[in-house]
XYZ file of C-alpha atoms in Angstrom:
100
model
C 49.375 126.198 63.766
C 52.201 123.763 63.060
C 52.498 121.631 59.956
C 51.726 118.505 61.970
C 48.542 120.084 63.314
C 47.492 121.114 59.806
C 48.138 117.595 58.534
C 46.104 116.165 61.399
C 43.260 118.583 60.668
C 43.258 117.611 56.985
C 43.214 113.916 57.927
C 40.355 114.503 60.372
C 38.343 116.366 57.733
C 38.899 113.570 55.228
C 37.745 111.033 57.824
C 34.583 113.064 58.571
C 33.793 113.266 54.863
C 34.283 109.514 54.451
C 32.075 108.787 57.467
C 29.348 111.099 56.159
C 29.441 109.371 52.785
C 29.192 105.988 54.502
C 26.197 107.239 56.474
C 24.507 108.351 53.255
C 25.055 104.922 51.717
C 23.771 103.192 54.857
C 20.536 105.218 54.818
C 19.977 104.871 51.083
C 17.033 102.506 51.658
C 15.143 105.052 53.791
C 12.597 106.679 51.489
C 10.858 109.157 53.774
C 10.460 112.671 52.398
C 12.398 114.232 55.281
C 15.260 111.728 54.909
C 15.392 112.306 51.154
C 15.643 116.085 51.640
C 18.282 115.684 54.324
C 20.267 113.294 52.131
C 20.190 115.811 49.267
C 21.381 118.606 51.556
C 24.158 116.477 53.044
C 25.272 115.357 49.588
C 25.522 118.969 48.414
C 27.393 119.995 51.558
C 29.795 117.078 51.198
C 30.482 118.046 47.610
C 31.268 121.623 48.637
C 33.453 120.430 51.519
C 35.426 118.116 49.236
C 35.982 120.916 46.757
C 37.094 123.267 49.524
C 39.415 120.642 50.978
C 41.016 119.973 47.610
C 41.489 123.708 46.998
C 42.955 124.248 50.479
C 45.324 121.340 50.032
C 46.456 122.682 46.649
C 47.040 126.136 48.162
C 49.165 124.660 50.947
C 51.219 122.664 48.452
C 51.713 125.757 46.277
C 52.871 127.820 49.273
C 55.269 125.072 50.320
C 56.742 124.952 46.817
C 57.217 128.735 46.786
C 58.904 128.628 50.205
C 61.158 125.759 49.141
C 62.173 127.587 45.973
C 62.922 130.798 47.897
C 65.000 128.837 50.405
C 66.875 127.070 47.623
C 67.646 130.373 45.907
C 68.826 131.949 49.177
C 71.127 129.015 49.925
C 72.607 129.167 46.424
C 73.077 132.941 46.632
C 74.509 132.864 50.187
C 76.202 129.499 50.756
C 78.523 130.608 53.571
C 75.755 132.378 55.476
C 73.625 129.277 55.112
C 76.408 127.050 56.426
C 76.933 129.412 59.359
C 73.241 129.480 60.209
C 72.996 125.689 59.948
C 76.060 125.279 62.186
C 74.617 127.688 64.749
C 71.288 125.890 64.808
C 73.123 122.572 65.105
C 75.137 123.825 68.079
C 72.011 125.167 69.750
C 70.125 121.905 69.277
C 73.175 119.953 70.479
C 73.422 122.097 73.613
C 69.717 121.618 74.349
C 69.915 117.859 73.862
C 73.140 117.679 75.886
C 71.409 119.190 78.922
C 68.919 116.350 79.152
């Protein structure tokens, strides 16, 4: 799964949570026993989902920081290799774009 897909998934989950909260607010005047039980269950589920989303987002940020630090250390330890790799990737991308 690409970073863009993960970002889209996170945005979709946030939108679902917001919509569910809006639905709970909109049905706040319904006082039936079944609705009250359902509202309590949905509220608890939303709370768990928010917590899970926040934890997942924090884990992704932590992993990205670790990867960035490792990359930074590698580039500082191997500057000429890094320049060579970057030049090779640049040539490859240039050749691909040039064919279009």
